[in-house]
Coordinates of C-alpha atoms in Angstrom, one line a residue:
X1 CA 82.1 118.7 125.4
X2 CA 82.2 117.0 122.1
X3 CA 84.3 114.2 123.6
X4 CA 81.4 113.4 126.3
X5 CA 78.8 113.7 123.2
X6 CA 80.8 111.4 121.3
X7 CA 81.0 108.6 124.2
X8 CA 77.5 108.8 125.0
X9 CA 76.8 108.4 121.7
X10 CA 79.0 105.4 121.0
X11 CA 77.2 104.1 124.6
X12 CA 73.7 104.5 123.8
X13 CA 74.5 103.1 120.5
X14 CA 76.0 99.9 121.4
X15 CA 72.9 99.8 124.3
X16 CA 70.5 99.6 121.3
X17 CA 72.5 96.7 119.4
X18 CA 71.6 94.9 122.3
X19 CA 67.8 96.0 122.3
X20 CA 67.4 96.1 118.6
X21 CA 68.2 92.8 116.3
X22 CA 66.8 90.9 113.7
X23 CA 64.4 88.6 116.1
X24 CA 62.3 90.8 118.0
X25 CA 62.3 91.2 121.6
X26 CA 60.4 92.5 124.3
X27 CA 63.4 95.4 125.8
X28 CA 62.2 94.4 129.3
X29 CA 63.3 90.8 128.6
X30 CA 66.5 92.5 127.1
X31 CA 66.9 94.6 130.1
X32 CA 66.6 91.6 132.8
X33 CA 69.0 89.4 131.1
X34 CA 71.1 92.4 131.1
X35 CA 70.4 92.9 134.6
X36 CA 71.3 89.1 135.6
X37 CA 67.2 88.2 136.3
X38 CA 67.1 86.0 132.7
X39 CA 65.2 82.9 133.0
X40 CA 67.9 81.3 130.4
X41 CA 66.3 80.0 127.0
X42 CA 66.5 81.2 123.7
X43 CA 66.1 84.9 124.5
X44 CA 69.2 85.1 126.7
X45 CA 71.5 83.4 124.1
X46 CA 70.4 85.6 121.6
X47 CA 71.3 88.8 123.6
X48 CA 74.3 87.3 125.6
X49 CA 75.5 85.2 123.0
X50 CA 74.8 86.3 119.8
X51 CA 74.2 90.9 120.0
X52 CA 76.5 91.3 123.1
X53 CA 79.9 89.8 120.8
X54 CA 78.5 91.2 117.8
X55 CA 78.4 94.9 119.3
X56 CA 81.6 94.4 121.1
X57 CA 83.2 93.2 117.9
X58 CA 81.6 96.1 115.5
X59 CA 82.8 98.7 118.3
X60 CA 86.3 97.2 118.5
X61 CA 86.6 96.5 114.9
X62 CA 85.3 100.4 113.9
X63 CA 87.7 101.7 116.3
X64 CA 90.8 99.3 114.9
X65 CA 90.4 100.4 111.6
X66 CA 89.6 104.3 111.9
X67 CA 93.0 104.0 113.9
X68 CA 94.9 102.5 111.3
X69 CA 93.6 104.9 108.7
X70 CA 94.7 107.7 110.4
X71 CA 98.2 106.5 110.9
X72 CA 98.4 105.9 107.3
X73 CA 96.7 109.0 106.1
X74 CA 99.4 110.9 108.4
X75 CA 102.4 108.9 107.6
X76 CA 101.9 109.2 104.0
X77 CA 100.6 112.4 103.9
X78 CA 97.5 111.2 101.6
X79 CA 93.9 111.7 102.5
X80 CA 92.8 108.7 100.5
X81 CA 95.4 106.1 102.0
X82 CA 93.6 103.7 104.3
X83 CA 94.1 100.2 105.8
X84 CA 93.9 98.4 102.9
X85 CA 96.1 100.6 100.7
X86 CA 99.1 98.7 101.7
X87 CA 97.8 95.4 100.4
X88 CA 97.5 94.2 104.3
X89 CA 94.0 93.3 103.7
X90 CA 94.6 92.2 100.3
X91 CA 97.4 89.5 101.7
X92 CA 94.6 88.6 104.5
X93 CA 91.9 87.9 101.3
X94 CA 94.7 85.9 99.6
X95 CA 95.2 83.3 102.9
X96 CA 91.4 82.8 102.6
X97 CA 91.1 81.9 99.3
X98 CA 93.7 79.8 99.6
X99 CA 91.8 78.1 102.3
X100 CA 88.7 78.2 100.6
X101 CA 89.5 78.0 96.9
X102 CA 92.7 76.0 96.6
X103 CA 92.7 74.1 100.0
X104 CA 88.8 73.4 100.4
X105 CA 88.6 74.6 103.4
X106 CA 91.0 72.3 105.2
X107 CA 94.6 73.0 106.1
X108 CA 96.7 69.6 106.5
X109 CA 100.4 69.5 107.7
X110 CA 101.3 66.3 108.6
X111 CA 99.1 64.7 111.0
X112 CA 98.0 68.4 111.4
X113 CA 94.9 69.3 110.5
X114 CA 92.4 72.5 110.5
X115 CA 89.3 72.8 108.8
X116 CA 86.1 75.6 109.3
X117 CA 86.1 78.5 110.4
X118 CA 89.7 78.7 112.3
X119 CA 91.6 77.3 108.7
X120 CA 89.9 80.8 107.4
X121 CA 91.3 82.5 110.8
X122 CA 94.3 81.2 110.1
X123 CA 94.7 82.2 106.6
X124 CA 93.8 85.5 107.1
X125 CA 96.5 85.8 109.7
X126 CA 99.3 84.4 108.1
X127 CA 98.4 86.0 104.8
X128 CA 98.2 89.3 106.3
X129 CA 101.2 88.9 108.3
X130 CA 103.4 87.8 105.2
X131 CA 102.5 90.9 103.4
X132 CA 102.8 93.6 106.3
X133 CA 106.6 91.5 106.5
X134 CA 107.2 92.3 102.9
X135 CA 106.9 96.3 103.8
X136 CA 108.7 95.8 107.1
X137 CA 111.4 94.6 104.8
X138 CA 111.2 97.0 102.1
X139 CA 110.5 100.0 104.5
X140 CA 114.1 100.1 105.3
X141 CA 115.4 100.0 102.1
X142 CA 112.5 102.6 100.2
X143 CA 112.9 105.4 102.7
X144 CA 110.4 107.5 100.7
X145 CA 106.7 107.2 102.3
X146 CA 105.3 107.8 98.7
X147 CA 107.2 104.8 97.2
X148 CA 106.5 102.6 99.9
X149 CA 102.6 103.6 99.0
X150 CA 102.8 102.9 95.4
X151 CA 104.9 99.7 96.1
X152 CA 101.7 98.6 98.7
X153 CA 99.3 99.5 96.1
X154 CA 101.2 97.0 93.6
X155 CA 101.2 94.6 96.2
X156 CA 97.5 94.8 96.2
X157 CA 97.5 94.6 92.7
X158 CA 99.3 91.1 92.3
X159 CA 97.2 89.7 95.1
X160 CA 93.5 90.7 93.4
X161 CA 95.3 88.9 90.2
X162 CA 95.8 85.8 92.0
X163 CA 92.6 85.7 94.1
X164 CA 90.7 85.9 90.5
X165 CA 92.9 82.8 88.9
X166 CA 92.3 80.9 91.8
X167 CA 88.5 81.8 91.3
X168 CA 89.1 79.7 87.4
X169 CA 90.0 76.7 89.2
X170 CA 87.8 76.4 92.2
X171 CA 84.4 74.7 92.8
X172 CA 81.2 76.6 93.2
X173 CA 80.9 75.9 96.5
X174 CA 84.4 77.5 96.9
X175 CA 83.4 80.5 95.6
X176 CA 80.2 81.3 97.1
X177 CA 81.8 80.5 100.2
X178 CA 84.7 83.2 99.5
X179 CA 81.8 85.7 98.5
X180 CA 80.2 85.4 101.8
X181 CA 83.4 86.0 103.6
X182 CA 84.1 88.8 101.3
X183 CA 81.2 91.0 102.2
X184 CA 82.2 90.8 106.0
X185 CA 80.2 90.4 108.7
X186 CA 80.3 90.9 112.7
X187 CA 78.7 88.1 113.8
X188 CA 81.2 85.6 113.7
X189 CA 82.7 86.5 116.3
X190 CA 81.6 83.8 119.3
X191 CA 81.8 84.1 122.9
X192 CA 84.4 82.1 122.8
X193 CA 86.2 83.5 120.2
X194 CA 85.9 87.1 121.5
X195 CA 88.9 87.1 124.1
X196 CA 91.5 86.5 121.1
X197 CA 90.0 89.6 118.8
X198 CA 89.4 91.6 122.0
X199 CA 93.1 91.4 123.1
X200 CA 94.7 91.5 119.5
X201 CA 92.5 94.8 118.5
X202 CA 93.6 96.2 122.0
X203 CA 97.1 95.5 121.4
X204 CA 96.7 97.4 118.2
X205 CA 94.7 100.4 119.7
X206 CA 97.4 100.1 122.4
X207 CA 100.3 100.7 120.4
X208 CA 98.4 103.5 117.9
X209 CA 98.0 105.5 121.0
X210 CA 101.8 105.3 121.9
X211 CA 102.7 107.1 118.3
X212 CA 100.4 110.1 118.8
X213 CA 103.9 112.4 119.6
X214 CA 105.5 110.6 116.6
X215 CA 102.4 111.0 114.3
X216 CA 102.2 114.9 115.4
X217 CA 106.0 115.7 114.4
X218 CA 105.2 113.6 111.0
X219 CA 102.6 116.7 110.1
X220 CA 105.8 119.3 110.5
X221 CA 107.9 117.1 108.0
X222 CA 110.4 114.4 107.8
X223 CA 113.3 116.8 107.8
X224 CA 112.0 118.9 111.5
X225 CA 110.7 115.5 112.9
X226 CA 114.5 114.1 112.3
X227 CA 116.4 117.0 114.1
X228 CA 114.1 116.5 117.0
X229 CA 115.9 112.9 117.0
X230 CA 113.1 110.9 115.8
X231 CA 114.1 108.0 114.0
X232 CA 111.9 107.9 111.3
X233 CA 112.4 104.2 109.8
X234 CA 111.4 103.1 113.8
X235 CA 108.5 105.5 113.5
X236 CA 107.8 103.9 110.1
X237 CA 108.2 100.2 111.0
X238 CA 105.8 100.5 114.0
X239 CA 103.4 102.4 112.3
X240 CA 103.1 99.4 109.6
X241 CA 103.4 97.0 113.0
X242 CA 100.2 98.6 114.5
X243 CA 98.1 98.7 111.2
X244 CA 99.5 95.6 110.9
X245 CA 97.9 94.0 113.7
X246 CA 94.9 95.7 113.3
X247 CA 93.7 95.2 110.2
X248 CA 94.9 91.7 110.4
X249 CA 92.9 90.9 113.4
X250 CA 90.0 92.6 112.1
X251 CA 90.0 91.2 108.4
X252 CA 90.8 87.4 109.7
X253 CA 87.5 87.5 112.1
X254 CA 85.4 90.0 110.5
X255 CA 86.7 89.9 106.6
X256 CA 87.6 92.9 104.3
X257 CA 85.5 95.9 105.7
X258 CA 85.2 98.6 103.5
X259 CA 85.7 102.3 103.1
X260 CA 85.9 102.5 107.4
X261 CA 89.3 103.2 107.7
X262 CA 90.0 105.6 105.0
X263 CA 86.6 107.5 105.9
X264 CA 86.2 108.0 109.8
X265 CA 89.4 110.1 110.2
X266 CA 87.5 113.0 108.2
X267 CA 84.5 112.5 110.2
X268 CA 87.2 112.9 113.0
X269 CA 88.5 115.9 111.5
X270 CA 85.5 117.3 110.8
X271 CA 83.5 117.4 114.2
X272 CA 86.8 118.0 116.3
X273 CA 88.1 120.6 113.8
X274 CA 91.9 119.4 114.9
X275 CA 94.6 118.1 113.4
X276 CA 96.1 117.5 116.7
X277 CA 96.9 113.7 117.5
X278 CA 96.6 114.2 121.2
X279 CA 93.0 115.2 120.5
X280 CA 92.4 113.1 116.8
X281 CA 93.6 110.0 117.8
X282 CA 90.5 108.9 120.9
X283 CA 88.4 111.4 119.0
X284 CA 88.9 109.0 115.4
X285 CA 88.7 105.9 117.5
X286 CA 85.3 106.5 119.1
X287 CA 83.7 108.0 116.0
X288 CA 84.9 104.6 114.5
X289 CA 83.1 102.7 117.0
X290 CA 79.7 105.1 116.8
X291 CA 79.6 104.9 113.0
X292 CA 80.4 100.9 113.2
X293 CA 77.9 100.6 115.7
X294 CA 76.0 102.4 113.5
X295 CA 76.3 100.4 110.4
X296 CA 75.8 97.2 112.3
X297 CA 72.2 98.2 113.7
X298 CA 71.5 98.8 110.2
X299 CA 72.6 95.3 109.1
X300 CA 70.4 93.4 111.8
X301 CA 67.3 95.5 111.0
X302 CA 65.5 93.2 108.7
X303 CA 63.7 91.1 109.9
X304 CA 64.6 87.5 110.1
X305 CA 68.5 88.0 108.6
X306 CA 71.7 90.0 109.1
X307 CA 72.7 92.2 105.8
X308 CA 76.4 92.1 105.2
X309 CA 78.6 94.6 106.9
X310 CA 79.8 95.6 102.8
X311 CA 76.2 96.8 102.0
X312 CA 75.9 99.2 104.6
X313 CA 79.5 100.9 105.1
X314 CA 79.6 102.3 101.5
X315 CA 76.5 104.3 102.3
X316 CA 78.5 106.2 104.8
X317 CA 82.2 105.5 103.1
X318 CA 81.3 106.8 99.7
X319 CA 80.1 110.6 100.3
X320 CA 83.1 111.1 102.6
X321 CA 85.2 109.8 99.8
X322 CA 83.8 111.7 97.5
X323 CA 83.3 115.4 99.4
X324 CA 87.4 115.1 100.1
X325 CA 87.7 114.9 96.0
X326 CA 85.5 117.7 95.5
X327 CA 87.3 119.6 98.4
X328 CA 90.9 119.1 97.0
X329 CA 89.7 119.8 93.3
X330 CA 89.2 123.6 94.6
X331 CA 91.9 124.0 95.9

Protein backbone atom coordinates (compact mmCIF):
# COMPACT_ATOMS: atom_id res chain seq x y z
CA UNK A 1 0.00 0.00 0.00
CA UNK A 2 2.65 2.49 0.85
CA UNK A 3 4.40 1.62 -2.37
CA UNK A 4 1.21 2.59 -4.58
CA UNK A 5 0.94 5.88 -2.29
CA UNK A 6 4.40 6.60 -2.97
CA UNK A 7 4.01 6.27 -6.93
CA UNK A 8 0.98 8.16 -7.12
CA UNK A 9 2.51 10.57 -5.30
CA UNK A 10 5.71 10.92 -7.26
CA UNK A 11 2.99 10.90 -10.47
CA UNK A 12 0.74 13.56 -9.45
CA UNK A 13 3.74 15.47 -8.54
CA UNK A 14 5.63 15.43 -11.59
CA UNK A 15 1.83 16.13 -13.36
CA UNK A 16 1.81 19.51 -11.45
CA UNK A 17 5.52 20.54 -12.61
CA UNK A 18 3.99 20.44 -15.80
CA UNK A 19 0.82 22.55 -14.77
CA UNK A 20 2.56 24.80 -12.38
CA UNK A 21 5.89 27.04 -13.47
CA UNK A 22 7.04 30.35 -13.20
CA UNK A 23 4.93 31.84 -16.32
CA UNK A 24 1.48 31.23 -15.75
CA UNK A 25 -0.70 29.12 -17.75
CA UNK A 26 -4.16 28.31 -18.34
CA UNK A 27 -4.08 24.08 -17.25
CA UNK A 28 -6.49 23.50 -20.10
CA UNK A 29 -3.83 24.93 -22.56
CA UNK A 30 -1.37 22.63 -20.42
CA UNK A 31 -3.66 19.73 -20.77
CA UNK A 32 -4.13 19.97 -24.72
CA UNK A 33 -0.50 20.28 -25.49
CA UNK A 34 -0.33 17.33 -23.28
CA UNK A 35 -2.96 15.72 -25.03
CA UNK A 36 -1.33 16.41 -28.70
CA UNK A 37 -4.27 19.31 -29.67
CA UNK A 38 -1.43 22.38 -29.04
CA UNK A 39 -1.71 25.07 -31.51
CA UNK A 40 2.40 25.27 -31.24
CA UNK A 41 3.72 28.86 -30.01
CA UNK A 42 5.16 29.87 -27.03
CA UNK A 43 2.99 28.01 -24.65
CA UNK A 44 3.84 24.56 -26.06
CA UNK A 45 7.67 25.12 -25.82
CA UNK A 46 7.35 26.18 -22.44
CA UNK A 47 5.54 22.94 -21.39
CA UNK A 48 7.16 20.53 -23.95
CA UNK A 49 10.39 22.10 -23.93
CA UNK A 50 11.23 23.74 -21.02
CA UNK A 51 8.83 21.76 -17.62
CA UNK A 52 8.51 18.34 -19.37
CA UNK A 53 12.86 17.98 -19.23
CA UNK A 54 13.03 19.82 -16.26
CA UNK A 55 10.57 17.35 -14.31
CA UNK A 56 12.06 14.37 -16.04
CA UNK A 57 15.51 15.51 -15.00
CA UNK A 58 14.50 16.48 -11.12
CA UNK A 59 12.71 12.98 -10.98
CA UNK A 60 15.75 11.11 -12.46
CA UNK A 61 18.22 13.21 -10.72
CA UNK A 62 16.29 12.76 -7.00
CA UNK A 63 16.11 9.12 -7.64
CA UNK A 64 20.09 8.87 -8.77
CA UNK A 65 21.21 10.39 -5.81
CA UNK A 66 18.92 8.90 -2.91
CA UNK A 67 20.30 5.65 -4.64
CA UNK A 68 23.81 6.40 -4.29
CA UNK A 69 23.32 7.54 -0.70
CA UNK A 70 22.02 4.55 0.34
CA UNK A 71 24.76 2.38 -1.05
CA UNK A 72 27.12 4.47 0.75
CA UNK A 73 25.29 4.82 4.02
CA UNK A 74 25.22 0.75 3.87
CA UNK A 75 28.57 0.08 2.56
CA UNK A 76 30.14 2.19 5.12
CA UNK A 77 27.94 1.64 7.71
CA UNK A 78 27.54 5.55 8.43
CA UNK A 79 24.27 7.33 8.49
CA UNK A 80 25.84 10.61 7.51
CA UNK A 81 27.87 9.29 4.39
CA UNK A 82 26.32 10.42 1.14
CA UNK A 83 27.20 10.97 -2.52
CA UNK A 84 29.45 13.53 -2.04
CA UNK A 85 31.32 12.13 0.94
CA UNK A 86 33.72 10.39 -1.33
CA UNK A 87 34.88 13.59 -3.02
CA UNK A 88 32.95 12.35 -6.35
CA UNK A 89 31.20 15.54 -6.52
CA UNK A 90 34.01 17.41 -5.29
CA UNK A 91 36.29 16.06 -8.33
CA UNK A 92 33.07 16.99 -10.69
CA UNK A 93 33.28 20.88 -9.01
CA UNK A 94 37.01 20.82 -9.63
CA UNK A 95 36.59 19.99 -13.74
CA UNK A 96 34.22 23.00 -13.76
CA UNK A 97 36.26 25.43 -12.32
CA UNK A 98 38.83 24.44 -14.28
CA UNK A 99 36.63 25.20 -17.28
CA UNK A 100 35.39 28.17 -15.87
CA UNK A 101 38.11 29.66 -13.77
CA UNK A 102 41.37 28.57 -15.27
CA UNK A 103 40.28 27.69 -18.92
CA UNK A 104 37.50 30.49 -19.53
CA UNK A 105 35.16 28.44 -20.46
CA UNK A 106 36.86 26.98 -23.48
CA UNK A 107 38.61 23.71 -23.74
CA UNK A 108 41.27 23.62 -26.71
CA UNK A 109 43.29 20.52 -27.81
CA UNK A 110 44.73 20.92 -30.86
CA UNK A 111 42.52 21.90 -33.47
CA UNK A 112 39.98 20.69 -30.87
CA UNK A 113 37.92 22.94 -29.39
CA UNK A 114 34.79 23.06 -26.83
CA UNK A 115 33.36 25.95 -25.33
CA UNK A 116 29.69 26.63 -23.29
CA UNK A 117 27.88 24.61 -21.75
CA UNK A 118 29.25 21.04 -23.02
CA UNK A 119 33.23 22.34 -21.91
CA UNK A 120 31.34 22.51 -18.27
CA UNK A 121 29.70 18.90 -19.18
CA UNK A 122 32.84 17.78 -19.95
CA UNK A 123 34.57 18.88 -16.96
CA UNK A 124 32.35 17.69 -14.64
CA UNK A 125 32.68 14.22 -16.18
CA UNK A 126 36.20 13.81 -16.45
CA UNK A 127 36.76 15.42 -13.12
CA UNK A 128 34.41 13.16 -11.44
CA UNK A 129 35.59 10.18 -13.20
CA UNK A 130 39.38 10.86 -12.23
CA UNK A 131 38.43 10.90 -8.61
CA UNK A 132 35.96 7.88 -8.39
CA UNK A 133 39.34 6.11 -10.34
CA UNK A 134 41.52 7.26 -7.49
CA UNK A 135 39.13 5.08 -4.92
CA UNK A 136 38.74 2.24 -7.52
CA UNK A 137 42.54 2.21 -7.14
CA UNK A 138 42.87 2.66 -3.60
CA UNK A 139 39.83 0.36 -2.72
CA UNK A 140 41.89 -2.53 -3.38
CA UNK A 141 44.71 -1.70 -1.49
CA UNK A 142 42.59 -0.03 1.90
CA UNK A 143 40.36 -2.90 2.43
CA UNK A 144 38.75 -1.14 5.42
CA UNK A 145 35.39 0.69 4.48
CA UNK A 146 36.12 3.32 7.25
CA UNK A 147 39.59 4.23 5.73
CA UNK A 148 38.43 4.33 2.37
CA UNK A 149 35.75 7.02 3.94
CA UNK A 150 38.24 9.23 5.68
CA UNK A 151 40.63 8.92 2.62
CA UNK A 152 37.38 10.22 0.38
CA UNK A 153 36.74 12.83 2.83
CA UNK A 154 40.57 14.11 2.33
CA UNK A 155 40.06 13.87 -1.19
CA UNK A 156 37.32 16.35 -0.80
CA UNK A 157 39.42 18.30 1.28
CA UNK A 158 42.30 19.00 -1.27
CA UNK A 159 39.81 19.62 -3.97
CA UNK A 160 37.67 22.58 -1.96
CA UNK A 161 41.57 23.94 -1.45
CA UNK A 162 42.15 24.08 -4.98
CA UNK A 163 38.72 25.27 -6.20
CA UNK A 164 39.36 28.40 -3.65
CA UNK A 165 43.06 29.26 -5.14
CA UNK A 166 41.81 29.02 -8.52
CA UNK A 167 38.99 31.50 -7.27
CA UNK A 168 42.49 34.13 -6.39
CA UNK A 169 43.32 34.05 -9.90
CA UNK A 170 40.17 34.14 -11.93
CA UNK A 171 38.18 37.01 -13.47
CA UNK A 172 34.84 38.09 -12.03
CA UNK A 173 33.01 36.89 -14.69
CA UNK A 174 34.63 33.46 -13.88
CA UNK A 175 33.46 33.43 -10.70
CA UNK A 176 29.99 34.40 -10.91
CA UNK A 177 29.71 32.08 -13.53
CA UNK A 178 31.01 29.14 -11.17
CA UNK A 179 28.53 30.44 -8.49
CA UNK A 180 25.66 29.93 -10.64
CA UNK A 181 26.65 26.52 -11.55
CA UNK A 182 27.31 25.92 -7.93
CA UNK A 183 23.76 26.33 -6.63
CA UNK A 184 22.43 23.71 -9.26
CA UNK A 185 19.65 23.91 -11.15
CA UNK A 186 17.28 21.43 -13.35
CA UNK A 187 16.70 23.39 -16.09
CA UNK A 188 19.55 22.90 -18.06
CA UNK A 189 18.79 20.03 -19.14
CA UNK A 190 17.46 20.49 -23.00
CA UNK A 191 15.44 18.28 -25.05
CA UNK A 192 18.18 17.47 -26.78
CA UNK A 193 20.34 17.00 -24.09
CA UNK A 194 17.88 14.70 -22.10
CA UNK A 195 18.58 11.26 -23.95
CA UNK A 196 22.38 11.30 -22.60
CA UNK A 197 21.38 12.15 -18.71
CA UNK A 198 18.34 9.83 -19.12
CA UNK A 199 20.42 6.79 -20.17
CA UNK A 200 23.49 7.51 -17.93
CA UNK A 201 21.16 7.99 -14.61
CA UNK A 202 19.40 4.71 -15.83
CA UNK A 203 22.52 2.94 -16.14
CA UNK A 204 23.30 3.94 -12.72
CA UNK A 205 19.75 3.14 -11.16
CA UNK A 206 20.31 -0.05 -13.21
CA UNK A 207 23.30 -1.31 -11.66
CA UNK A 208 22.13 0.04 -7.83
CA UNK A 209 19.31 -2.36 -8.24
CA UNK A 210 21.59 -5.41 -9.15
CA UNK A 211 23.48 -4.99 -5.56
CA UNK A 212 20.35 -5.04 -3.47
CA UNK A 213 21.44 -9.03 -2.35
CA UNK A 214 25.03 -7.64 -1.95
CA UNK A 215 23.94 -4.54 0.03
CA UNK A 216 21.59 -6.87 2.35
CA UNK A 217 24.57 -9.37 3.34
CA UNK A 218 26.81 -5.96 3.92
CA UNK A 219 24.09 -5.14 7.04
CA UNK A 220 25.15 -8.89 8.57
CA UNK A 221 28.91 -7.94 8.42
CA UNK A 222 31.93 -8.28 6.28
CA UNK A 223 33.05 -11.50 8.01
CA UNK A 224 29.15 -13.50 7.42
CA UNK A 225 28.86 -11.72 3.87
CA UNK A 226 32.50 -13.30 3.00
CA UNK A 227 31.59 -17.04 3.96
CA UNK A 228 28.61 -16.74 1.91
CA UNK A 229 31.30 -16.23 -0.92
CA UNK A 230 30.87 -12.72 -1.58
CA UNK A 231 33.73 -11.01 -2.81
CA UNK A 232 33.70 -8.03 -0.98
CA UNK A 233 36.41 -5.80 -2.94
CA UNK A 234 33.94 -6.70 -6.24
CA UNK A 235 31.07 -5.69 -4.06
CA UNK A 236 33.12 -2.58 -3.14
CA UNK A 237 34.44 -1.54 -6.57
CA UNK A 238 30.93 -1.65 -8.09
CA UNK A 239 29.27 0.02 -5.41
CA UNK A 240 31.86 3.10 -6.03
CA UNK A 241 31.11 2.27 -10.01
CA UNK A 242 27.37 2.86 -9.59
CA UNK A 243 27.69 6.06 -7.31
CA UNK A 244 30.16 6.79 -9.55
CA UNK A 245 28.03 7.12 -12.50
CA UNK A 246 25.40 8.64 -10.74
CA UNK A 247 26.53 11.36 -9.08
CA UNK A 248 28.72 12.10 -12.06
CA UNK A 249 25.91 12.26 -14.44
CA UNK A 250 23.87 14.20 -12.11
CA UNK A 251 26.51 16.81 -10.89
CA UNK A 252 27.89 17.41 -14.68
CA UNK A 253 24.13 18.38 -15.94
CA UNK A 254 22.52 19.49 -12.89
CA UNK A 255 25.79 20.73 -10.56
CA UNK A 256 26.41 19.85 -6.85
CA UNK A 257 22.91 19.14 -5.32
CA UNK A 258 22.82 19.22 -1.75
CA UNK A 259 21.92 17.25 1.27
CA UNK A 260 19.49 14.73 -1.30
CA UNK A 261 21.52 11.86 -1.13
CA UNK A 262 22.52 11.72 2.36
CA UNK A 263 18.78 12.68 3.48
CA UNK A 264 16.12 10.57 1.37
CA UNK A 265 17.27 7.13 2.60
CA UNK A 266 15.88 8.11 6.22
CA UNK A 267 12.83 9.36 4.75
CA UNK A 268 13.03 5.88 3.14
CA UNK A 269 13.58 4.23 6.33
CA UNK A 270 11.23 6.05 8.03
CA UNK A 271 7.81 5.59 6.04
CA UNK A 272 8.80 1.89 4.97
CA UNK A 273 10.05 1.08 8.54
CA UNK A 274 12.62 -1.59 6.68
CA UNK A 275 15.93 -2.05 6.49
CA UNK A 276 15.42 -4.56 3.83
CA UNK A 277 17.12 -3.66 0.38
CA UNK A 278 14.61 -5.64 -1.61
CA UNK A 279 12.04 -3.28 -0.13
CA UNK A 280 14.47 0.12 0.61
CA UNK A 281 16.06 0.22 -2.49
CA UNK A 282 12.61 1.27 -5.14
CA UNK A 283 11.12 2.60 -1.89
CA UNK A 284 14.53 5.26 -1.49
CA UNK A 285 14.44 5.83 -5.19
CA UNK A 286 10.84 7.03 -5.59
CA UNK A 287 10.82 9.05 -2.43
CA UNK A 288 13.95 10.67 -4.10
CA UNK A 289 12.01 11.51 -7.02
CA UNK A 290 8.76 12.80 -4.85
CA UNK A 291 10.92 15.02 -2.66
CA UNK A 292 12.97 16.25 -5.95
CA UNK A 293 9.88 16.84 -7.58
CA UNK A 294 9.04 18.44 -4.68
CA UNK A 295 11.83 20.80 -4.26
CA UNK A 296 11.65 21.76 -7.98
CA UNK A 297 7.96 22.98 -7.84
CA UNK A 298 9.21 25.08 -5.16
CA UNK A 299 11.97 26.60 -7.20
CA UNK A 300 9.68 27.58 -10.31
CA UNK A 301 7.05 29.14 -7.97
CA UNK A 302 7.98 32.76 -8.19
CA UNK A 303 6.90 34.34 -10.52
CA UNK A 304 8.87 35.42 -13.48
CA UNK A 305 12.35 33.28 -12.33
CA UNK A 306 13.54 29.74 -11.25
CA UNK A 307 15.19 29.71 -7.54
CA UNK A 308 18.29 27.54 -7.45
CA UNK A 309 17.84 23.92 -6.70
CA UNK A 310 20.56 24.76 -3.35
CA UNK A 311 18.03 27.14 -1.78
CA UNK A 312 15.35 24.80 -1.53
CA UNK A 313 16.91 21.14 -0.76
CA UNK A 314 18.41 22.37 2.66
CA UNK A 315 14.96 23.12 3.87
CA UNK A 316 14.12 19.49 3.61
CA UNK A 317 18.04 18.17 3.97
CA UNK A 318 18.78 19.98 7.09
CA UNK A 319 16.00 18.63 9.75
CA UNK A 320 16.68 15.15 8.53
CA UNK A 321 20.28 15.77 9.17
CA UNK A 322 19.84 17.04 12.18
CA UNK A 323 16.88 14.52 13.84
CA UNK A 324 19.53 11.52 12.97
CA UNK A 325 22.16 13.52 15.35
CA UNK A 326 19.64 13.97 17.99
CA UNK A 327 18.58 10.23 17.56
CA UNK A 328 22.15 8.78 17.83
CA UNK A 329 23.04 11.25 20.76
CA UNK A 330 20.45 9.05 22.87
CA UNK A 331 21.50 6.26 22.21
Amino acid sequence: MKFILTTISVILLFLLNLFVGSVSLPWGDVADILLGRGQGGVSEFIVLGSRLPMAVTAMLAGAGLAASGLMLQTAFRNPLAGPSILGISSGASLGVALVMLLFGGTITAGVFSVGGYAAVIIGAFFGSLLVMGILLSLSTVLKNDLMLLITGIMIGYLVSSAIMLLNYAATAEGIQSYVMWGMSTFNGVSTDRLPLFSGLTLAGIALALLLVKPLNLLLLGDGYARNLGINLTRVRNLLLLATGILTATITAFCGPVSFLGLSVPHIARLIFRSDNHRILMPATLLVGAAVTLCCNLVCVLPADSVLPVNTVTPLFGAPVVIWILLRNRRR
